[in-house]
PDB file of C-alpha atoms in Angstrom:
ATOM      1  CA  MET A   1     -51.766 -66.375 144.956  1.00 48.00           C
ATOM      2  CA  ARG A   2     -52.863 -68.276 141.854  1.00 50.00           C
ATOM      3  CA  LEU A   3     -56.320 -67.559 140.480  1.00 46.00           C
ATOM      4  CA  ASP A   4     -57.482 -71.146 141.011  1.00 49.00           C
ATOM      5  CA  ARG A   5     -56.629 -70.815 144.748  1.00 49.00           C
ATOM      6  CA  ILE A   6     -58.503 -67.510 144.925  1.00 46.00           C
ATOM      7  CA  ALA A   7     -61.522 -69.273 143.450  1.00 45.00           C
ATOM      8  CA  HIS A   8     -61.289 -71.980 146.089  1.00 46.00           C
ATOM      9  CA  HIS A   9     -61.041 -69.496 148.954  1.00 45.00           C
ATOM     10  CA  ALA A  10     -63.916 -67.449 147.599  1.00 45.00           C
ATOM     11  CA  ARG A  11     -66.026 -70.618 147.334  1.00 42.00           C
ATOM     12  CA  VAL A  12     -67.130 -69.550 143.866  1.00 37.00           C
ATOM     13  CA  ALA A  13     -69.266 -72.169 142.132  1.00 39.00           C
ATOM     14  CA  HIS A  14     -69.294 -70.530 138.699  1.00 36.00           C
ATOM     15  CA  VAL A  15     -66.948 -68.611 136.425  1.00 37.00           C
ATOM     16  CA  ASN A  16     -66.358 -65.007 137.504  1.00 38.00           C
ATOM     17  CA  ARG A  17     -64.001 -62.202 136.559  1.00 39.00           C
ATOM     18  CA  ILE A  18     -61.496 -60.928 139.064  1.00 40.00           C
ATOM     19  CA  PHE A  19     -59.633 -57.659 139.180  1.00 41.00           C
ATOM     20  CA  ILE A  20     -56.259 -57.610 140.908  1.00 42.00           C
ATOM     21  CA  ALA A  21     -54.852 -54.223 141.852  1.00 43.00           C
ATOM     22  CA  THR A  22     -51.127 -53.916 141.220  1.00 42.00           C
ATOM     23  CA  PRO A  23     -48.813 -50.939 141.737  1.00 46.00           C
ATOM     24  CA  ALA A  24     -48.241 -48.849 138.618  1.00 45.00           C
ATOM     25  CA  ALA A  25     -47.906 -45.289 137.496  1.00 46.00           C
ATOM     26  CA  SER A  26     -51.435 -44.039 136.950  1.00 41.00           C
ATOM     27  CA  PRO A  27     -53.596 -41.204 138.242  1.00 45.00           C
ATOM     28  CA  PHE A  28     -55.168 -43.682 140.671  1.00 44.00           C
ATOM     29  CA  GLY A  29     -51.869 -45.223 141.867  1.00 46.00           C
ATOM     30  CA  PHE A  30     -52.672 -48.689 140.511  1.00 42.00           C
ATOM     31  CA  HIS A  31     -53.880 -50.583 137.477  1.00 43.00           C
ATOM     32  CA  THR A  32     -55.831 -53.785 137.243  1.00 41.00           C
ATOM     33  CA  LYS A  33     -55.211 -57.109 135.605  1.00 42.00           C
ATOM     34  CA  ILE A  34     -58.180 -59.198 134.635  1.00 43.00           C
ATOM     35  CA  GLY A  35     -58.187 -62.955 135.015  1.00 41.00           C
ATOM     36  CA  THR A  36     -60.797 -65.674 134.994  1.00 38.00           C
ATOM     37  CA  ILE A  37     -61.745 -67.637 138.054  1.00 39.00           C
ATOM     38  CA  THR A  38     -62.516 -71.192 137.044  1.00 36.00           C
ATOM     39  CA  PRO A  39     -64.890 -73.578 138.800  1.00 39.00           C
ATOM     40  CA  PHE A  40     -63.665 -75.662 141.726  1.00 38.00           C
ATOM     41  CA  SER A  41     -60.787 -78.027 141.126  1.00 40.00           C
ATOM     42  CA  SER A  42     -61.353 -81.756 141.566  1.00 40.00           C
ATOM     43  CA  THR A  43     -59.608 -81.601 144.956  1.00 45.00           C
ATOM     44  CA  SER A  44     -61.886 -78.993 146.451  1.00 45.00           C
ATOM     45  CA  ALA A  45     -64.227 -79.726 149.325  1.00 48.00           C
ATOM     46  CA  CYS A  46     -67.418 -79.789 147.247  1.00 50.00           C
ATOM     47  CA  HIS A  47     -66.098 -82.778 145.275  1.00 54.00           C
ATOM     48  CA  MET A  48     -65.034 -84.831 148.284  1.00 63.00           C
ATOM     49  CA  PRO A  49     -66.999 -87.988 149.049  1.00 68.00           C
ATOM     50  CA  PRO A  50     -68.873 -88.047 152.349  1.00 72.00           C
ATOM     51  CA  ASN A  51     -66.571 -88.634 155.300  1.00 82.00           C
ATOM     52  CA  LYS A  52     -67.311 -91.922 157.098  1.00 91.00           C
ATOM     53  CA  LYS A  53     -66.128 -93.152 160.460  1.00 91.00           C
ATOM     54  CA  LEU A  54     -63.674 -96.049 160.251  1.00 91.00           C
ATOM     55  CA  THR A  55     -65.005 -99.508 161.045  1.00 92.00           C
ATOM     56  CA  VAL A  56     -63.548-101.334 164.054  1.00 92.00           C
ATOM     57  CA  ASP A  57     -61.247-103.375 161.783  1.00 95.00           C
ATOM     58  CA  GLU A  58     -60.158-100.339 159.733  1.00 95.00           C
ATOM     59  CA  ARG A  59     -59.492 -98.393 162.915  1.00 93.00           C
ATOM     60  CA  SER A  60     -57.437-101.200 164.420  1.00 94.00           C
ATOM     61  CA  ALA A  61     -55.308-101.558 161.273  1.00 95.00           C
ATOM     62  CA  ALA A  62     -54.789 -97.795 160.991  1.00 95.00           C
ATOM     63  CA  LEU A  63     -53.841 -97.406 164.658  1.00 94.00           C
ATOM     64  CA  SER A  64     -51.393-100.279 164.398  1.00 95.00           C
ATOM     65  CA  GLU A  65     -49.641 -98.619 161.452  1.00 95.00           C
ATOM     66  CA  LEU A  66     -49.761 -95.080 162.875  1.00 95.00           C
ATOM     67  CA  GLY A  67     -48.756 -96.204 166.367  1.00 94.00           C
ATOM     68  CA  ALA A  68     -45.428 -97.338 164.937  1.00 95.00           C
ATOM     69  CA  THR A  69     -44.699 -93.722 163.945  1.00 96.00           C
ATOM     70  CA  GLY A  70     -45.676 -92.162 167.265  1.00 97.00           C
ATOM     71  CA  TRP A  71     -49.377 -91.433 166.833  1.00 97.00           C
ATOM     72  CA  VAL A  72     -51.400 -91.988 170.005  1.00 96.00           C
ATOM     73  CA  ASP A  73     -54.994 -93.201 170.204  1.00 94.00           C
ATOM     74  CA  THR A  74     -56.941 -90.805 172.436  1.00 91.00           C
ATOM     75  CA  SER A  75     -59.792 -93.235 173.218  1.00 87.00           C
ATOM     76  CA  PRO A  76     -61.781 -93.836 175.327  1.00 87.00           C
ATOM     77  CA  GLU A  77     -61.721 -90.059 175.911  1.00 88.00           C
ATOM     78  CA  ARG A  78     -62.544 -89.454 172.238  1.00 91.00           C
ATOM     79  CA  ASP A  79     -62.167 -91.094 168.830  1.00 92.00           C
ATOM     80  CA  ALA A  80     -59.071 -89.249 167.598  1.00 95.00           C
ATOM     81  CA  ILE A  81     -55.315 -89.551 167.095  1.00 96.00           C
ATOM     82  CA  ARG A  82     -52.636 -87.219 168.438  1.00 97.00           C
ATOM     83  CA  LYS A  83     -48.927 -86.690 167.898  1.00 98.00           C
ATOM     84  CA  LYS A  84     -46.320 -84.223 169.114  1.00 98.00           C
ATOM     85  CA  TYR A  85     -43.604 -82.982 166.742  1.00 98.00           C
ATOM     86  CA  LYS A  86     -40.404 -81.231 167.795  1.00 97.00           C
ATOM     87  CA  PHE A  87     -38.630 -78.908 165.344  1.00 97.00           C
ATOM     88  CA  ALA A  88     -35.366 -76.961 165.420  1.00 96.00           C
ATOM     89  CA  ASP A  89     -37.064 -73.623 166.073  1.00 97.00           C
ATOM     90  CA  PHE A  90     -40.314 -71.680 165.806  1.00 97.00           C
ATOM     91  CA  ASN A  91     -39.856 -70.887 162.103  1.00 96.00           C
ATOM     92  CA  GLN A  92     -39.582 -74.565 161.253  1.00 97.00           C
ATOM     93  CA  ALA A  93     -42.598 -75.425 163.436  1.00 97.00           C
ATOM     94  CA  PHE A  94     -44.635 -72.651 161.836  1.00 96.00           C
ATOM     95  CA  GLY A  95     -43.543 -73.792 158.365  1.00 96.00           C
ATOM     96  CA  PHE A  96     -44.799 -77.290 159.187  1.00 97.00           C
ATOM     97  CA  MET A  97     -48.133 -75.905 160.356  1.00 96.00           C
ATOM     98  CA  THR A  98     -48.412 -73.790 157.222  1.00 97.00           C
ATOM     99  CA  ARG A  99     -47.871 -76.760 154.907  1.00 96.00           C
ATOM    100  CA  ILE A 100     -50.475 -78.797 156.778  1.00 96.00           C
ATOM    101  CA  ALA A 101     -52.928 -75.874 156.816  1.00 96.00           C
ATOM    102  CA  LEU A 102     -52.632 -75.310 153.071  1.00 95.00           C
ATOM    103  CA  ARG A 103     -53.352 -78.980 152.329  1.00 94.00           C
ATOM    104  CA  ALA A 104     -56.159 -79.113 154.903  1.00 94.00           C
ATOM    105  CA  GLU A 105     -57.827 -76.082 153.358  1.00 93.00           C
ATOM    106  CA  THR A 106     -58.006 -77.768 149.941  1.00 92.00           C
ATOM    107  CA  VAL A 107     -60.282 -80.492 151.318  1.00 88.00           C
ATOM    108  CA  ASP A 108     -61.921 -78.501 154.131  1.00 90.00           C
ATOM    109  CA  HIS A 109     -60.563 -80.857 156.805  1.00 91.00           C
ATOM    110  CA  HIS A 110     -58.718 -79.058 159.576  1.00 92.00           C
ATOM    111  CA  PRO A 111     -56.660 -80.278 162.519  1.00 95.00           C
ATOM    112  CA  GLU A 112     -56.811 -79.326 166.142  1.00 96.00           C
ATOM    113  CA  TRP A 113     -53.350 -78.192 167.141  1.00 95.00           C
ATOM    114  CA  PHE A 114     -51.289 -76.524 169.790  1.00 96.00           C
ATOM    115  CA  ASN A 115     -47.956 -74.793 169.238  1.00 97.00           C
ATOM    116  CA  VAL A 116     -45.356 -73.613 171.727  1.00 97.00           C
ATOM    117  CA  TYR A 117     -42.115 -72.371 170.154  1.00 96.00           C
ATOM    118  CA  SER A 118     -40.628 -75.415 168.367  1.00 96.00           C
ATOM    119  CA  THR A 119     -43.248 -77.977 169.414  1.00 98.00           C
ATOM    120  CA  VAL A 120     -46.479 -78.726 167.549  1.00 98.00           C
ATOM    121  CA  GLU A 121     -49.094 -81.085 168.937  1.00 98.00           C
ATOM    122  CA  ILE A 122     -51.654 -82.092 166.346  1.00 97.00           C
ATOM    123  CA  THR A 123     -54.928 -84.000 166.723  1.00 96.00           C
ATOM    124  CA  TRP A 124     -56.999 -85.440 163.904  1.00 96.00           C
ATOM    125  CA  THR A 125     -60.648 -86.435 164.162  1.00 94.00           C
ATOM    126  CA  SER A 126     -63.648 -85.958 161.889  1.00 93.00           C
ATOM    127  CA  HIS A 127     -66.532 -84.084 163.436  1.00 89.00           C
ATOM    128  CA  ASP A 128     -68.800 -84.843 160.463  1.00 87.00           C
ATOM    129  CA  ALA A 129     -68.096 -88.589 160.814  1.00 88.00           C
ATOM    130  CA  LYS A 130     -68.208 -88.391 164.626  1.00 89.00           C
ATOM    131  CA  GLY A 131     -64.822 -90.066 164.984  1.00 90.00           C
ATOM    132  CA  LEU A 132     -61.707 -91.225 163.205  1.00 94.00           C
ATOM    133  CA  SER A 133     -61.972 -91.366 159.404  1.00 94.00           C
ATOM    134  CA  LYS A 134     -59.845 -92.281 156.415  1.00 94.00           C
ATOM    135  CA  ARG A 135     -59.078 -88.571 155.934  1.00 94.00           C
ATOM    136  CA  ASP A 136     -57.607 -88.392 159.438  1.00 95.00           C
ATOM    137  CA  VAL A 137     -55.344 -91.346 158.700  1.00 96.00           C
ATOM    138  CA  GLU A 138     -54.264 -89.828 155.373  1.00 95.00           C
ATOM    139  CA  PHE A 139     -53.513 -86.491 157.046  1.00 96.00           C
ATOM    140  CA  ALA A 140     -51.555 -88.191 159.836  1.00 97.00           C
ATOM    141  CA  LYS A 141     -49.353 -89.834 157.194  1.00 97.00           C
ATOM    142  CA  PHE A 142     -49.012 -86.522 155.372  1.00 97.00           C
ATOM    143  CA  CYS A 143     -47.933 -84.836 158.629  1.00 97.00           C
ATOM    144  CA  ASP A 144     -45.249 -87.487 159.114  1.00 97.00           C
ATOM    145  CA  LYS A 145     -44.037 -86.998 155.537  1.00 97.00           C
ATOM    146  CA  VAL A 146     -43.828 -83.206 155.897  1.00 97.00           C
ATOM    147  CA  ALA A 147     -42.111 -83.445 159.290  1.00 97.00           C
ATOM    148  CA  ALA A 148     -39.539 -85.888 157.884  1.00 96.00           C
ATOM    149  CA  GLU A 149     -38.843 -83.566 154.946  1.00 96.00           C
ATOM    150  CA  MET A 150     -38.268 -80.751 157.436  1.00 92.00           C
ATOM    151  CA  GLY A 151     -35.915 -82.801 159.588  1.00 86.00           C
ATOM    152  CA  SER A 152     -38.182 -83.233 162.601  1.00 82.00           C
TER     153      SER A 152
END
């Protein structure tokens, strides 16, 4: 794992030193490497603008575009979008989930999902915005891109 990712996961807001234990011949069975953890990157959650619920017009336009690729509006039950992806096998489905999870972690925006073998059902909504937001739409498009790259 790169040091800048370690900094993100540690939620470190200032420069720190980190010691990474690596196997080596020594009386203690390991030696350490020292690196510097830098402040958050510009894509980290603390630099994200506040998440706002889409307006009626924005929502309508987004749902029209996403509906063409298989995303389903879950209203009136709740203000969210949902899609089911089918992959060749579990490894491919898990790989898809991993790619989405890694991107989601960088902006602290996580999906609701359900996985059974080669099928992944994913739902996007923004709890902080109390409904569908621009981030949800962007992540839905990212999911479609990743799934297409993986042959789903």
